[in-house]
Amino acid sequence: MLGLMQSQQLLISSLIEFADRHHHEGEIVSRRVEGDIHRCTYRDIARRSRKAANALDQMKLGFGDRVATLAWNGYRHLELYFGVSGSGRVLHTLNPRLHPDQIVWIANHSEDQVLCFDMTFLPIVKAVHARCTTIKHFIALCDADKLPTDSGIPGLQSYEAWIAPHAEQYSWPSFDENSASSMCYTSGTTGNPKAALYSHRSTILHAWAGALPDALNMSARDSVLPVVPMFHVNAWGLPYAAAMTGAKMVFPGPAMDGKSIFELIEAEKVTFAAGVPTVWQMMLGHMQHGDLRFSTLKRTVIGGSACPPAMITAFNDVYGVEVLHAWGMTEMSPLGTVCTLKNRHMELDTGEKMAVRLKQGRALYGVDMKIVDDAGAELPWDGKAYGDLLVKGPWVIAEYYKGEGGSPLVDGWFPTGDVATIDPDGYMQITDRSKDVIKSGGEWISSIEVENIAMAHPAVAMAACIGMKHPKWDERPVVVVVKKPGAEVSREELLAFYEGRTAKWQIPDDVVFIDAIPLGGTGKMQKTKLRETLRDYKLPGV
Amino acid sequence: MLGLMQSQQLLISSLIEFADRHHHEGEIVSRRVEGDIHRCTYRDIARRSRKAANALDQMKLGFGDRVATLAWNGYRHLELYFGVSGSGRVLHTLNPRLHPDQIVWIANHSEDQVLCFDMTFLPIVKAVHARCTTIKHFIALCDADKLPTDSGIPGLQSYEAWIAPHAEQYSWPSFDENSASSMCYTSGTTGNPKAALYSHRSTILHAWAGALPDALNMSARDSVLPVVPMFHVNAWGLPYAAAMTGAKMVFPGPAMDGKSIFELIEAEKVTFAAGVPTVWQMMLGHMQHGDLRFSTLKRTVIGGSACPPAMITAFNDVYGVEVLHAWGMTEMSPLGTVCTLKNRHMELDTGEKMAVRLKQGRALYGVDMKIVDDAGAELPWDGKAYGDLLVKGPWVIAEYYKGEGGSPLVDGWFPTGDVATIDPDGYMQITDRSKDVIKSGGEWISSIEVENIAMAHPAVAMAACIGMKHPKWDERPVVVVVKKPGAEVSREELLAFYEGRTAKWQIPDDVVFIDAIPLGGTGKMQKTKLRETLRDYKLPGV
């Protein structure tokens, strides 16, 4: 027997339509590429995203056709989020930090028909456009009078000229909520990049889950600054959750330095900001230098990589800002866990609370997770046993775009490639990436733990731990270290530094000093490249 | 093109499964019919709801078969919420405040197969069981040794004895998320009661929307007391939202007096309570008497009827508790609007904020609403124009169970039967029930406004305004008044009290004093009965 409730597809167009009707006055503030501050409302965004949808219709773009963006966080990018997906096309957010050759490869693989780009990225587009064989239309996200006349890009038009002639009225189409809405390629440390293809349904459910008090906690009283880029995993879904809740949005554009971000937070009364640790590190540096304080910022959610305890303490104790760890993946839309406390933690002392806060957090309803051993057997949630982390849920991928790489699922679960523990309260902590774990004498050594100890040494700027083949132990850890400018530490001093900080057998066999550790497009260490660099390396005594 | 996300049906079983895995230690505290306090965890609820599901399977109950409850808020009722719906049956919550004849009519109409009841309601079940022709199994929600031997109810067994022999393991079935999960009959002021038939999908989406910061704002740090009954519209969906978020649940059982509720709030560190104004009135009375204060309560959501401004002020100013108005209907699962403020209200002064707080609030994402005139044309959102309120959304009914009353929808919108204004910020305010509006000389007079003025007179305990036929004006208002014990006020004094408080033509033509105003099963004034009582009444001068 079926229920007798109204049948209504969960579509991204309903988010902007809702914001238009119920939060039309809500503000969208953007720092533009030109450096000025642009202000508009949800009603403006709704109106202009309908114009963009009409413009796409006129281009005769089909249902499901890909429209790519190469853009910072800003109001025009937001209009495309709704105009492209809402009209039935697929928004493909390209990552401008990738190498131009990768951008070409990805644009051709996804068969993009249109590319909309910020003027910052004009040099990239100039370099790649001739090789992007499927793109028919190039749109510069700028005013008509800012369009360069000598770009050499055929048919280039400005976004404003493109949408100007079109009607503000548009009847958003209704279709299956499982239709594709947007896509994002993973950074792909090995092999070619692969794309997650999100659906309208997965996006809406993810936005609901993400806006909950125990996740990003978003309301119509918030002013939200996504430092996380809209070109990567939809800025953690914040643009959708904001339209859902009527939160004010503040977009930093290209100005990601500590001073610019701090000033925007203050000027726009930001209550909540989300980003990766490096951005906050720059901002804290700026604030310490000027002895500055926040007036309105209440919380930040930090993801992408683990947040150093010192940063959590600084935010909390010095600046009165709650720092929440979050964890997710491109393949998870991306939110999986957020580290908010439970009732039973409220009576813990500061140190005990910090021990919880250092974990990646607990699953949002919708996501389930488990850890398994090498044989695939589920491991206990005791906070000690660690194994491969698997997840499932309606905003986790079932497969990659075009079936690349075959089915990634194991009995319906997606293997995250992370190694983790889960404690009895359900708090997950990443201990390593599966491929980076060092398997020594039948035991696992966490490369992250080895790196964290090195990083705690005052002379170390960056550290990467990799496993080297060993005839007896299978693998043994080696730590590759970049020294701070002007600082000195010897191999022997650093190895001695490990004494008492970890089990004896987990101390690396060697230290290799290097000028720089290779980083990928999203700022992660590229251990594959590092291993290539060290291919002639031999472990001492082997 | 379809997205490539995991396909996962939204099922109620996933809520308790999630709570079991991720919030197993979360507490469920219940005051029982016996008067004692019972404590258990989500893991216990999960375990026992699986036992109940096995017990239902053994009864050979089919998919979609109805299992009725006649029960207070408590842990066993919660187990049935998950065990019945999770196993594919339909939970039918009967309202024990209805007349036994109505209960018989409803149980037969819904074709209930099983009835589970609290011992408080044994007299009702004794009186009705022989006439409930489809019920095959009667289960008393009590320990095995509390079961009466002389009930006369054939095959009566205790809940504990019923579930005891069954396994704790149960594989929740997977099925279409649009399947019926639960049902609730409307109080039905005219005609026979009609039932809303909720689906798994509508219930899960409603729980997500309801748990958001701008709605009920539920987290794993909350301790939630639903004073709203689980026998009516699923206690506003709180049992589902609590399992979703891991909030502690505190159930008051049958002890709904001010003292019992207050003591439970204090003892169980309740942070959030939801209920109708009358319960809070009793609690405030108890607190004023004993000069008591709350230690942990932060907010209450009040629905069912409008909250008197004095109560909002008392909660806020004296007790430091935020009071939120909410509005909904059985046909809406029930949440439609909640009155939380927006960014732009934060700088208003107390009086201006209060003017916003007195409204029923703004729509949750998922629900859309509009007001229309007699011809069905949409009216402006200016806070002044009032018209019939219509709603739509995935947790609004499409039709009633068994198609009773035909299709209720108008162009896809559900007519709520309320008359309302909507202001430019999207805040809706109920001005009347459609059928209670008095149409005088082509203009509408709000019966609620007329009643509110009478209620503001110190001698008036209760007031009901109804329209009386008038040869010239079509209808004219008459106010029917119950005086406070020992208080006195004359017809002329009360009519004079209206001077300056409303437009002259909106002042009632007459006052009728009466001993009591008839109330329905959910505590609402039954104006239909009142009109019958006054059928021989003549307006003065007519």
Short mmCIF file of N, CA and C in Angstrom, two decimals, chain B residues 289-354:
data_model
loop_
_atom_site.label_atom_id
_atom_site.label_comp_id
_atom_site.label_asym_id
_atom_site.label_seq_id
_atom_site.Cartn_x
_atom_site.Cartn_y
_atom_site.Cartn_z
N HIS B 289 3.78 29.83 41.31
CA HIS B 289 3.35 29.48 42.67
C HIS B 289 4.56 29.17 43.55
N GLY B 290 5.50 28.41 43.02
CA GLY B 290 6.64 27.98 43.82
C GLY B 290 7.89 28.82 43.59
N ASP B 291 7.77 29.90 42.78
CA ASP B 291 8.90 30.75 42.44
C ASP B 291 10.07 29.91 41.89
N LEU B 292 9.77 29.06 40.94
CA LEU B 292 10.74 28.12 40.38
C LEU B 292 11.38 28.67 39.11
N ARG B 293 12.54 28.16 38.78
CA ARG B 293 13.24 28.55 37.55
C ARG B 293 13.74 27.31 36.83
N PHE B 294 13.91 27.42 35.51
CA PHE B 294 14.49 26.32 34.73
C PHE B 294 16.02 26.34 34.84
N SER B 295 16.63 25.17 34.86
CA SER B 295 18.10 25.11 34.85
C SER B 295 18.65 24.88 33.45
N THR B 296 17.91 24.17 32.60
CA THR B 296 18.50 23.76 31.31
C THR B 296 17.62 24.09 30.11
N LEU B 297 16.33 24.31 30.32
CA LEU B 297 15.42 24.50 29.18
C LEU B 297 15.79 25.76 28.40
N LYS B 298 16.00 25.60 27.09
CA LYS B 298 16.42 26.73 26.26
C LYS B 298 15.30 27.22 25.35
N ARG B 299 14.48 26.29 24.84
CA ARG B 299 13.46 26.72 23.91
C ARG B 299 12.25 25.79 23.95
N THR B 300 11.11 26.37 23.61
CA THR B 300 9.90 25.58 23.45
C THR B 300 9.29 25.95 22.11
N VAL B 301 8.73 24.97 21.45
CA VAL B 301 7.99 25.25 20.24
C VAL B 301 6.52 25.01 20.58
N ILE B 302 5.72 26.00 20.24
CA ILE B 302 4.31 25.98 20.60
C ILE B 302 3.48 25.95 19.33
N GLY B 303 2.59 24.98 19.24
CA GLY B 303 1.72 24.90 18.08
C GLY B 303 0.34 24.45 18.52
N GLY B 304 -0.49 24.11 17.54
CA GLY B 304 -1.84 23.65 17.86
C GLY B 304 -2.81 24.81 17.92
N SER B 305 -2.43 25.89 18.59
CA SER B 305 -3.18 27.14 18.52
C SER B 305 -2.24 28.28 18.86
N ALA B 306 -2.68 29.50 18.60
CA ALA B 306 -1.81 30.65 18.79
C ALA B 306 -1.45 30.80 20.27
N CYS B 307 -0.24 31.25 20.53
CA CYS B 307 0.23 31.41 21.90
C CYS B 307 -0.04 32.84 22.35
N PRO B 308 -0.66 33.02 23.53
CA PRO B 308 -0.90 34.39 24.02
C PRO B 308 0.42 35.13 24.19
N PRO B 309 0.49 36.39 23.76
CA PRO B 309 1.72 37.17 23.88
C PRO B 309 2.29 37.17 25.29
N ALA B 310 1.38 37.21 26.30
CA ALA B 310 1.85 37.24 27.69
C ALA B 310 2.67 36.00 28.01
N MET B 311 2.32 34.89 27.40
CA MET B 311 3.05 33.66 27.69
C MET B 311 4.43 33.70 27.04
N ILE B 312 4.50 34.23 25.82
CA ILE B 312 5.80 34.36 25.15
C ILE B 312 6.72 35.26 25.99
N THR B 313 6.16 36.37 26.46
CA THR B 313 6.94 37.31 27.27
C THR B 313 7.40 36.65 28.57
N ALA B 314 6.49 35.93 29.23
CA ALA B 314 6.85 35.29 30.49
C ALA B 314 7.99 34.31 30.29
N PHE B 315 7.87 33.48 29.28
CA PHE B 315 8.91 32.49 29.01
C PHE B 315 10.24 33.20 28.75
N ASN B 316 10.18 34.22 27.93
CA ASN B 316 11.38 34.89 27.47
C ASN B 316 12.03 35.73 28.58
N ASP B 317 11.23 36.62 29.16
CA ASP B 317 11.80 37.61 30.08
C ASP B 317 12.03 37.04 31.48
N VAL B 318 11.08 36.24 31.97
CA VAL B 318 11.20 35.74 33.34
C VAL B 318 12.02 34.47 33.40
N TYR B 319 11.85 33.59 32.39
CA TYR B 319 12.47 32.26 32.48
C TYR B 319 13.61 32.04 31.49
N GLY B 320 13.86 33.04 30.63
CA GLY B 320 14.98 32.91 29.69
C GLY B 320 14.82 31.80 28.68
N VAL B 321 13.58 31.51 28.31
CA VAL B 321 13.32 30.43 27.37
C VAL B 321 12.77 31.03 26.08
N GLU B 322 13.35 30.63 24.97
CA GLU B 322 12.87 31.12 23.68
C GLU B 322 11.61 30.36 23.28
N VAL B 323 10.55 31.11 22.95
CA VAL B 323 9.30 30.50 22.53
C VAL B 323 9.13 30.68 21.03
N LEU B 324 8.94 29.59 20.33
CA LEU B 324 8.74 29.66 18.88
C LEU B 324 7.34 29.19 18.53
N HIS B 325 6.66 30.01 17.77
CA HIS B 325 5.38 29.61 17.21
C HIS B 325 5.62 28.63 16.07
N ALA B 326 4.76 27.64 15.96
CA ALA B 326 4.81 26.76 14.80
C ALA B 326 3.39 26.56 14.31
N TRP B 327 3.26 26.21 13.07
CA TRP B 327 1.93 25.95 12.52
C TRP B 327 2.00 24.77 11.56
N GLY B 328 0.97 23.96 11.61
CA GLY B 328 0.90 22.82 10.71
C GLY B 328 -0.47 22.18 10.82
N MET B 329 -0.58 21.02 10.22
CA MET B 329 -1.85 20.31 10.19
C MET B 329 -1.58 18.81 10.12
N THR B 330 -2.56 18.02 10.52
CA THR B 330 -2.48 16.57 10.34
C THR B 330 -2.14 16.25 8.89
N GLU B 331 -2.74 17.01 7.98
CA GLU B 331 -2.54 16.77 6.55
C GLU B 331 -1.15 17.18 6.09
N MET B 332 -0.34 17.76 7.01
CA MET B 332 1.00 18.26 6.64
C MET B 332 2.12 17.61 7.45
N SER B 333 1.82 16.55 8.12
CA SER B 333 2.83 15.66 8.79
C SER B 333 3.43 16.08 10.13
N PRO B 334 3.23 17.19 10.75
CA PRO B 334 2.37 18.34 10.48
C PRO B 334 3.10 19.63 10.15
N LEU B 335 4.44 19.66 10.13
CA LEU B 335 5.11 20.98 10.15
C LEU B 335 5.02 21.76 8.83
N GLY B 336 4.53 22.98 8.92
CA GLY B 336 4.46 23.87 7.77
C GLY B 336 5.34 25.09 7.96
N THR B 337 5.14 25.80 9.07
CA THR B 337 5.93 27.00 9.34
C THR B 337 6.43 26.97 10.79
N VAL B 338 7.56 27.62 11.00
CA VAL B 338 8.07 27.86 12.35
C VAL B 338 8.52 29.32 12.38
N CYS B 339 8.25 29.98 13.50
CA CYS B 339 8.56 31.41 13.56
C CYS B 339 9.93 31.67 14.17
N THR B 340 10.96 31.41 13.36
CA THR B 340 12.31 31.81 13.78
C THR B 340 12.67 33.08 13.01
N LEU B 341 13.50 33.90 13.63
CA LEU B 341 13.83 35.20 13.05
C LEU B 341 14.88 35.05 11.95
N LYS B 342 14.99 36.11 11.16
CA LYS B 342 16.00 36.18 10.11
C LYS B 342 17.09 37.17 10.53
N ASN B 343 18.18 37.12 9.79
CA ASN B 343 19.27 38.07 9.95
C ASN B 343 18.80 39.51 10.17
N ARG B 344 17.88 39.94 9.30
CA ARG B 344 17.50 41.35 9.32
C ARG B 344 16.66 41.71 10.55
N HIS B 345 16.17 40.72 11.29
CA HIS B 345 15.40 41.01 12.50
C HIS B 345 16.28 41.20 13.72
N MET B 346 17.54 40.80 13.61
CA MET B 346 18.37 40.75 14.82
C MET B 346 18.59 42.15 15.41
N GLU B 347 18.45 43.17 14.57
CA GLU B 347 18.70 44.52 15.10
C GLU B 347 17.42 45.24 15.52
N LEU B 348 16.28 44.55 15.44
CA LEU B 348 15.02 45.16 15.87
C LEU B 348 14.97 45.25 17.40
N ASP B 349 14.14 46.16 17.91
CA ASP B 349 14.00 46.21 19.37
C ASP B 349 12.99 45.14 19.82
N THR B 350 12.86 44.97 21.13
CA THR B 350 12.06 43.87 21.69
C THR B 350 10.62 43.88 21.17
N GLY B 351 10.02 45.06 21.11
CA GLY B 351 8.62 45.14 20.66
C GLY B 351 8.46 44.73 19.21
N GLU B 352 9.40 45.16 18.38
CA GLU B 352 9.33 44.80 16.97
C GLU B 352 9.57 43.31 16.76
N LYS B 353 10.49 42.77 17.55
CA LYS B 353 10.72 41.32 17.46
C LYS B 353 9.46 40.57 17.88
N MET B 354 8.80 41.05 18.93
CA MET B 354 7.58 40.40 19.41
C MET B 354 6.51 40.39 18.32
#
